[in-house]
């Protein structure tokens, strides 16, 4: 199965109640065989309308951070979310919704086959790394899981709330690029 075929299947998903309120599923965007894959939380209002992840204010900041270290969704990373549909009023996704949606994400991992997974924010870090993960304390740490490296960094919304988090996020992205080069990934 190709990524495009999976996206088309996902666009018809009715596994949880979020399918009733969504405008579009937000499957993901970027290089289809990227070595670095970013996982956010869930689409917001703009993402739901556009069908693309991180297109609002947070997305602009994320793109800016990526650009500072030579990464971009058009060139060398793939960006997806834990949840493919917008939770109403931007509430946190419910555990059952994230659990259902994980099947799509796992199939994306299988096809894209990234070497490094970057959890962008708490929701994906707690689901993909450990339920007790604290971004403020553990951002930038790498662990190996099922043959891939996983790390986490600040969600851009957390930087918009407190600009003092920006240098730490930038340092995380620099470390991610350094690790990628050590693995022989060309950026
Ligand atoms: N926040 C996320 O985590 N994902 C998006 O796609 C947009 C905002």
Coordinates of C-alpha atoms and ligand atoms in Angstrom, one line a residue:
X1 CA 0.0 0.0 0.0
X2 CA 1.2 3.5 -0.8
X3 CA 1.0 6.5 1.5
X4 CA -1.5 8.1 -0.9
X5 CA -3.7 5.0 -0.7
X6 CA -3.6 5.0 3.1
X7 CA -4.5 8.8 3.1
X8 CA -7.5 8.1 1.0
X9 CA -8.6 5.3 3.3
X10 CA -8.1 7.5 6.3
X11 CA -10.2 10.3 4.8
X12 CA -13.2 8.0 5.1
X13 CA -12.5 6.9 8.7
X14 CA -15.5 6.6 11.1
X15 CA -13.7 4.9 14.0
X16 CA -14.5 7.6 16.5
X17 CA -17.0 10.4 17.1
X18 CA -14.6 13.1 15.7
X19 CA -15.6 12.0 12.2
X20 CA -19.0 13.7 12.7
X21 CA -17.6 17.2 13.4
X22 CA -14.5 17.3 11.2
X23 CA -14.4 19.3 7.9
X24 CA -11.3 17.3 6.7
X25 CA -9.1 14.6 8.0
X26 CA -5.5 15.9 8.5
X27 CA -3.4 12.9 7.5
X28 CA 0.0 14.5 7.1
X29 CA 2.3 16.4 4.8
X30 CA 5.9 16.3 3.7
X31 CA 8.5 14.0 2.1
X32 CA 6.9 10.6 1.7
X33 CA 10.1 8.7 2.7
X34 CA 11.4 11.2 5.2
X35 CA 14.0 10.0 7.7
X36 CA 12.7 12.5 10.3
X37 CA 9.0 12.4 11.1
X38 CA 7.3 15.0 13.5
X39 CA 4.2 14.0 15.4
X40 CA 2.0 16.8 16.8
X41 CA -1.3 16.6 18.8
X42 CA -4.4 17.1 16.7
X43 CA -5.6 19.5 14.1
X44 CA -7.0 22.9 15.2
X45 CA -9.5 25.1 13.3
X46 CA -7.2 26.2 10.5
X47 CA -5.9 22.6 10.0
X48 CA -9.4 21.2 9.9
X49 CA -10.3 23.7 7.2
X50 CA -7.2 23.3 5.1
X51 CA -6.7 19.5 5.6
X52 CA -3.0 20.1 6.5
X53 CA -1.1 19.9 9.8
X54 CA 0.3 23.0 11.5
X55 CA -0.9 25.8 9.2
X56 CA -2.0 28.3 11.9
X57 CA 0.2 30.5 14.1
X58 CA 1.8 27.4 15.7
X59 CA 2.6 26.1 12.3
X60 CA 4.3 29.3 11.2
X61 CA 6.5 29.1 14.2
X62 CA 7.3 25.4 13.7
X63 CA 8.3 26.1 10.1
X64 CA 10.5 29.0 11.2
X65 CA 12.3 26.7 13.8
X66 CA 12.7 24.0 11.1
X67 CA 14.1 26.5 8.7
X68 CA 16.7 27.7 11.2
X69 CA 18.2 24.2 11.2
X70 CA 17.8 23.4 7.5
X71 CA 14.7 21.3 7.8
X72 CA 11.4 21.8 5.9
X73 CA 8.2 20.0 5.2
X74 CA 8.8 20.5 1.5
X75 CA 12.3 19.1 1.5
X76 CA 13.2 16.6 4.2
X77 CA 10.6 16.0 7.0
X78 CA 7.1 14.5 7.2
X79 CA 4.6 16.1 9.7
X80 CA 1.6 14.3 11.1
X81 CA -0.5 14.3 14.3
X82 CA -1.6 11.8 16.9
X83 CA -5.2 12.5 15.9
X84 CA -6.3 13.0 12.3
X85 CA -9.5 14.9 13.2
X86 CA -10.0 18.1 15.1
X87 CA -11.4 17.7 18.6
X88 CA -14.3 20.2 19.1
X89 CA -13.2 23.5 20.6
X90 CA -9.6 22.3 20.5
X91 CA -10.0 20.2 23.6
X92 CA -7.3 17.5 24.3
X93 CA -8.0 14.4 22.3
X94 CA -9.7 11.7 24.5
X95 CA -7.6 8.6 25.3
X96 CA -10.0 6.5 23.3
X97 CA -9.7 8.8 20.3
X98 CA -5.9 8.8 20.3
X99 CA -5.9 5.0 20.8
X100 CA -8.2 4.5 17.8
X101 CA -6.2 6.9 15.7
X102 CA -2.9 5.2 16.6
X103 CA -3.6 2.6 14.0
X104 CA -3.3 5.2 11.2
X105 CA -0.1 6.5 12.6
X106 CA 1.4 3.1 13.0
X107 CA 0.6 2.4 9.3
X108 CA 2.2 5.7 8.4
X109 CA 5.4 4.7 10.3
X110 CA 5.5 1.4 8.4
X111 CA 5.3 3.1 5.0
X112 CA 7.4 6.2 5.6
X113 CA 9.9 4.2 7.8
X114 CA 11.5 7.2 9.5
X115 CA 14.8 6.8 11.4
X116 CA 14.0 9.6 13.9
X117 CA 10.5 10.4 15.4
X118 CA 10.1 13.8 17.0
X119 CA 7.2 14.2 19.4
X120 CA 6.1 17.8 19.2
X121 CA 4.6 18.4 22.6
X122 CA 3.2 16.4 25.5
X123 CA 0.3 14.5 23.9
X124 CA 2.4 12.6 21.4
X125 CA 5.4 12.2 23.8
X126 CA 3.2 10.7 26.5
X127 CA 1.6 8.3 24.0
X128 CA 4.7 7.3 22.0
X129 CA 7.5 7.5 24.7
X130 CA 6.0 7.2 28.1
X131 CA 2.7 8.1 29.9
X132 CA 4.7 10.1 32.5
X133 CA 6.8 12.0 30.0
X134 CA 7.5 15.6 31.1
X135 CA 8.5 17.8 28.1
X136 CA 10.0 20.5 30.4
X137 CA 12.3 17.9 32.0
X138 CA 12.9 15.4 29.3
X139 CA 12.9 17.3 26.0
X140 CA 15.9 16.6 23.8
X141 CA 16.5 13.0 25.2
X142 CA 16.7 10.2 22.7
X143 CA 15.4 6.7 23.3
X144 CA 15.4 3.8 21.0
X145 CA 12.2 2.0 20.3
X146 CA 11.5 -0.7 17.7
X147 CA 14.6 0.2 15.7
X148 CA 13.8 4.0 15.6
X149 CA 15.1 6.9 17.7
X150 CA 12.4 8.9 19.4
X151 CA 12.7 12.3 21.1
X152 CA 10.4 15.1 22.1
X153 CA 10.5 18.9 22.0
X154 CA 8.3 21.8 22.9
X155 CA 5.0 22.3 21.1
X156 CA 5.1 25.6 19.2
X157 CA 2.0 26.7 21.2
X158 CA 4.1 26.3 24.4
X159 CA 6.6 28.7 22.8
X160 CA 3.9 31.2 21.8
X161 CA 2.7 31.1 25.5
X162 CA 6.2 31.6 26.8
X163 CA 8.9 32.8 24.5
X164 CA 11.6 31.8 27.0
X165 CA 11.1 28.2 25.7
X166 CA 12.3 29.1 22.2
X167 CA 16.1 28.7 22.8
X168 CA 15.6 25.3 24.3
X169 CA 13.4 24.2 21.4
X170 CA 16.0 25.5 18.9
X171 CA 18.7 23.6 20.8
X172 CA 16.5 20.4 20.5
X173 CA 16.2 20.9 16.8
X174 CA 20.0 21.4 16.4
X175 CA 20.6 18.2 18.4
X176 CA 18.1 16.3 16.2
X177 CA 20.0 17.4 13.1
X178 CA 23.3 16.4 14.7
X179 CA 21.9 13.0 15.5
X180 CA 20.6 12.6 12.0
X181 CA 24.0 13.3 10.5
X182 CA 25.6 10.8 12.9
X183 CA 23.2 8.2 11.5
X184 CA 24.3 9.1 8.0
X185 CA 21.1 11.0 7.0
X186 CA 21.8 13.7 4.5
X187 CA 19.9 16.9 5.3
Ligands
LIG1 N1 -1.2 21.7 16.8 C1 -0.9 20.4 16.5 O1 -0.4 19.7 17.4 N2 -1.1 19.9 15.3 C2 -1.5 20.7 14.3 O2 -1.7 20.2 13.2 C3 -1.8 22.1 14.6 C4 -1.6 22.5 15.8

